């Protein structure tokens, strides 16, 4: 196998793995959450995070009520809400993927009703 063929083969395997990861969250998922950055927005009383759909970036907010629903024992301050977000990132990203609409709006809000008790 030549160097070019090996490189192409590696790229194809990596791309296939990326697509499988996307499919594992939901069958119609078009958005991924590779950026683990998040911040607390005091004005909105929500944690802000970002998702990417190709070159498009979408902003998501999960409010304090939703964070309390998924982690009832969370401290009711900025560090407590950020910790609740970090501990439940997979569930939060899955819920965000469900409400995302390609080319829709610039930001999306996750509320307690988006998470089953």
Rosetta silent file (secondary structure, phi, psi, omega in degrees, C-alpha in Angstrom):
SEQUENCE: XXXXXXXXXXXXXXXXXXXXXXXXXXXXXXXXXXXXXXXXXXXXXXXXXXXXXXXXXXXXXXXXXXXXXXXXXXXXXXXXXXXXXXXXXXXXXXXXXXXXXXXXXXXXXXXXXXXXX
SCORE:     score description
SCORE:     0.000 S_00000001
   1 L     0.000  129.940 -179.636    0.000    0.000    0.000 S_00000001
   2 L   -77.550  167.011  179.934    1.476    3.357   -0.956 S_00000001
   3 H   -58.935  -41.869  179.831    1.645    6.299    1.420 S_00000001
   4 H   -63.396  -42.837  179.242   -1.231    8.040   -0.409 S_00000001
   5 H   -65.156  -40.396  178.447   -3.449    4.966   -0.189 S_00000001
   6 H   -63.979  -42.031  179.354   -2.694    4.541    3.524 S_00000001
   7 H   -63.323  -44.284  178.646   -3.496    8.193    4.178 S_00000001
   8 H   -62.960  -40.697  179.866   -6.767    7.925    2.249 S_00000001
   9 H   -63.846  -43.851  178.212   -7.642    4.734    4.101 S_00000001
  10 H   -62.143  -43.868 -179.881   -6.972    6.375    7.498 S_00000001
  11 H   -61.107  -43.817 -179.546   -9.056    9.402    6.527 S_00000001
  12 H   -63.006  -40.466  178.212  -11.946    7.164    5.429 S_00000001
  13 H   -64.971  -43.580  179.148  -11.826    5.214    8.714 S_00000001
  14 H   -62.774  -43.946 -179.709  -11.810    8.429   10.761 S_00000001
  15 H   -63.757  -40.650  178.125  -14.698    9.882    8.750 S_00000001
  16 H   -62.442  -41.605  178.411  -16.664    6.663    9.144 S_00000001
  17 H   -64.422  -39.869  178.356  -16.109    6.759   12.926 S_00000001
  18 H   -62.042  -43.918 -179.849  -17.282   10.385   13.055 S_00000001
  19 H   -65.694  -37.470  177.661  -20.471    9.512   11.199 S_00000001
  20 H   -64.262  -39.965  178.102  -21.136    6.546   13.502 S_00000001
  21 H   -62.833  -42.355  178.227  -20.755    8.823   16.538 S_00000001
  22 H   -61.761  -43.915 -177.721  -23.245   11.274   15.026 S_00000001
  23 H   -67.120  -26.463 -177.722  -25.705    8.471   14.283 S_00000001
  24 H   -69.532  -22.910  178.827  -25.473    7.135   17.824 S_00000001
  25 H   -80.918  -38.259 -179.257  -27.093   10.298   19.185 S_00000001
  26 L  -174.371  150.369 -174.522  -30.003   10.269   16.767 S_00000001
  27 L   -68.705  -26.321 -177.485  -30.904    9.059   13.301 S_00000001
  28 L  -110.039   19.582 -176.426  -31.458   12.524   11.790 S_00000001
  29 L   -63.643  129.769  175.614  -28.661   14.324   13.567 S_00000001
  30 L  -119.128   -2.981 -174.008  -26.996   17.019   11.541 S_00000001
  31 L  -120.536  146.014  177.741  -25.234   18.765   14.378 S_00000001
  32 E  -125.394  160.603 -177.704  -22.206   17.815   16.454 S_00000001
  33 L  -125.499   65.522 -176.617  -20.861   19.227   19.699 S_00000001
  34 L   -76.149  -21.535 -177.678  -17.075   18.961   19.370 S_00000001
  35 L   -89.549  116.325 -177.784  -16.399   22.160   21.322 S_00000001
  36 L   -87.216    8.785  176.665  -16.582   21.495   25.060 S_00000001
  37 L   -67.835  144.528  173.687  -16.620   25.205   25.876 S_00000001
  38 E  -156.390  156.908  179.177  -19.560   26.444   27.866 S_00000001
  39 E  -148.174  156.807  178.888  -20.242   29.514   29.944 S_00000001
  40 E   -94.294  128.174  178.628  -22.822   30.722   32.403 S_00000001
  41 E  -103.061  103.980 -176.117  -24.942   33.644   31.189 S_00000001
  42 L   -61.694  -39.124 -178.311  -26.110   35.526   34.282 S_00000001
  43 L   -63.292  -44.264 -179.226  -28.620   37.628   32.345 S_00000001
  44 L   -87.802   -9.729 -176.100  -30.396   34.606   30.845 S_00000001
  45 L    52.611   53.584 -175.747  -29.738   32.449   33.928 S_00000001
  46 E  -152.289  158.652  173.508  -28.605   29.684   31.614 S_00000001
  47 E   -93.963  130.357  179.929  -25.509   27.809   30.465 S_00000001
  48 E   -99.627  136.198  174.317  -24.516   28.673   26.899 S_00000001
  49 E  -147.333  170.403 -171.786  -22.861   26.100   24.622 S_00000001
  50 E  -127.606  147.378  173.762  -22.328   25.655   20.903 S_00000001
  51 E  -125.153  158.525 -178.144  -22.987   23.064   18.249 S_00000001
  52 E  -128.807  131.621  175.773  -21.660   22.848   14.700 S_00000001
  53 E  -121.538   97.713 -172.270  -23.408   21.749   11.542 S_00000001
  54 L    55.858 -120.605 -178.424  -20.708   21.804    8.876 S_00000001
  55 L   -89.427   -4.667 -178.754  -19.626   25.447    8.780 S_00000001
  56 E   -86.499  138.295  175.840  -22.697   26.680   10.661 S_00000001
  57 E  -112.924  134.259  177.433  -22.513   27.380   14.382 S_00000001
  58 E  -119.538  140.123  178.375  -25.618   27.297   16.559 S_00000001
  59 E   -98.666  136.308  178.462  -25.853   28.647   20.093 S_00000001
  60 E  -123.014  146.156  174.218  -27.777   26.699   22.718 S_00000001
  61 E  -126.571  133.674  171.882  -28.915   27.744   26.181 S_00000001
  62 E  -116.453  121.154 -173.595  -30.017   25.375   28.915 S_00000001
  63 E   -79.318  167.792 -176.430  -31.817   27.213   31.685 S_00000001
  64 H   -59.807  -37.032  179.514  -31.452   26.702   35.420 S_00000001
  65 H   -61.986  -41.374  178.413  -34.786   24.873   35.648 S_00000001
  66 H   -67.023  -41.404  178.450  -33.663   22.271   33.141 S_00000001
  67 H   -64.628  -37.568  177.418  -30.334   21.819   34.923 S_00000001
  68 H   -68.480  -32.707  178.968  -32.157   21.373   38.246 S_00000001
  69 H   -67.693  -43.280 -176.972  -34.440   18.789   36.664 S_00000001
  70 H   -82.343  -19.012  175.096  -31.571   16.654   35.355 S_00000001
  71 L  -143.380   83.698 -173.538  -29.452   17.152   38.484 S_00000001
  72 L   -59.468  -27.318 -177.649  -31.678   18.066   41.447 S_00000001
  73 L   -89.883   12.398 -179.458  -28.777   18.267   43.917 S_00000001
  74 L   -64.842  140.629  173.285  -26.889   20.897   41.860 S_00000001
  75 L   -65.315  144.438 -175.254  -25.648   23.916   43.763 S_00000001
  76 L   -92.700   51.979  175.623  -27.672   26.995   42.839 S_00000001
  77 L  -141.904  176.142 -175.840  -24.754   29.145   41.728 S_00000001
  78 H   -54.530  -49.393 -177.531  -22.644   29.549   38.586 S_00000001
  79 H   -67.533  -32.572  177.198  -20.141   26.824   39.418 S_00000001
  80 H   -66.171  -42.169  179.474  -22.936   24.455   40.463 S_00000001
  81 H   -69.875  -38.544  177.139  -24.797   24.920   37.180 S_00000001
  82 H   -64.959  -38.763  177.514  -21.611   24.526   35.129 S_00000001
  83 H   -65.480  -41.320  177.202  -20.812   21.344   37.043 S_00000001
  84 H   -61.367  -39.974  177.354  -24.347   20.024   36.432 S_00000001
  85 H   -62.098  -48.899 -177.898  -23.875   20.745   32.733 S_00000001
  86 H   -60.833  -39.874 -178.371  -20.517   18.940   32.641 S_00000001
  87 H   -70.996  -20.944 -175.449  -21.888   15.882   34.454 S_00000001
  88 L  -122.727   23.827 -175.249  -24.833   15.608   32.061 S_00000001
  89 H   -53.084  -45.917 -176.818  -23.241   16.789   28.802 S_00000001
  90 H   -61.078  -45.478  179.805  -24.265   13.719   26.752 S_00000001
  91 H   -66.365  -38.419 -179.725  -27.947   13.961   27.702 S_00000001
  92 H   -66.731  -44.595  179.455  -27.945   17.727   27.148 S_00000001
  93 H   -65.611  -36.448  177.404  -26.327   17.433   23.701 S_00000001
  94 H   -64.019  -42.516  177.821  -28.796   14.690   22.733 S_00000001
  95 H   -66.275  -38.709  178.415  -31.722   16.930   23.719 S_00000001
  96 H   -64.005  -40.506  179.471  -30.158   19.850   21.845 S_00000001
  97 H   -62.769  -33.352 -179.807  -29.785   17.704   18.716 S_00000001
  98 H   -68.630  -32.634 -177.859  -33.514   16.876   18.872 S_00000001
  99 H   -93.473   -9.321 -178.019  -34.599   20.519   18.813 S_00000001
 100 L   -70.359  137.580  174.735  -32.032   21.670   16.259 S_00000001
 101 L  -126.723  121.295 -178.350  -33.293   22.616   12.797 S_00000001
 102 L   -57.766  130.710  178.705  -30.694   23.123   10.069 S_00000001
 103 L    69.233    9.986 -178.836  -30.671   26.720    8.907 S_00000001
 104 L   -72.610 -116.437 -176.957  -33.323   27.509   11.494 S_00000001
 105 L   -95.832  174.553  179.878  -32.642   30.076   14.135 S_00000001
 106 L   -82.881  -26.535  179.798  -29.426   31.390   15.560 S_00000001
 107 E  -141.878  156.905 -176.270  -30.039   30.126   19.091 S_00000001
 108 E  -132.783  141.245  179.944  -32.031   27.411   20.817 S_00000001
 109 E  -110.922  128.544  173.238  -33.350   27.195   24.372 S_00000001
 110 E  -101.447  128.910 -179.642  -33.512   23.964   26.360 S_00000001
 111 L  -122.646  173.283 -176.023  -36.004   24.029   29.218 S_00000001
 112 H   -54.759  -36.930 -178.621  -37.063   21.531   31.885 S_00000001
 113 H   -63.186  -18.513  178.474  -39.821   20.138   29.636 S_00000001
 114 H   -77.304   -5.820 -178.115  -37.123   18.941   27.189 S_00000001
 115 L  -125.778  123.666  177.830  -35.942   16.450   29.823 S_00000001
 116 L   -74.139  147.436  179.571  -38.115   13.662   31.174 S_00000001
 117 L   -80.110    0.000    0.000  -38.102   13.126   34.868 S_00000001
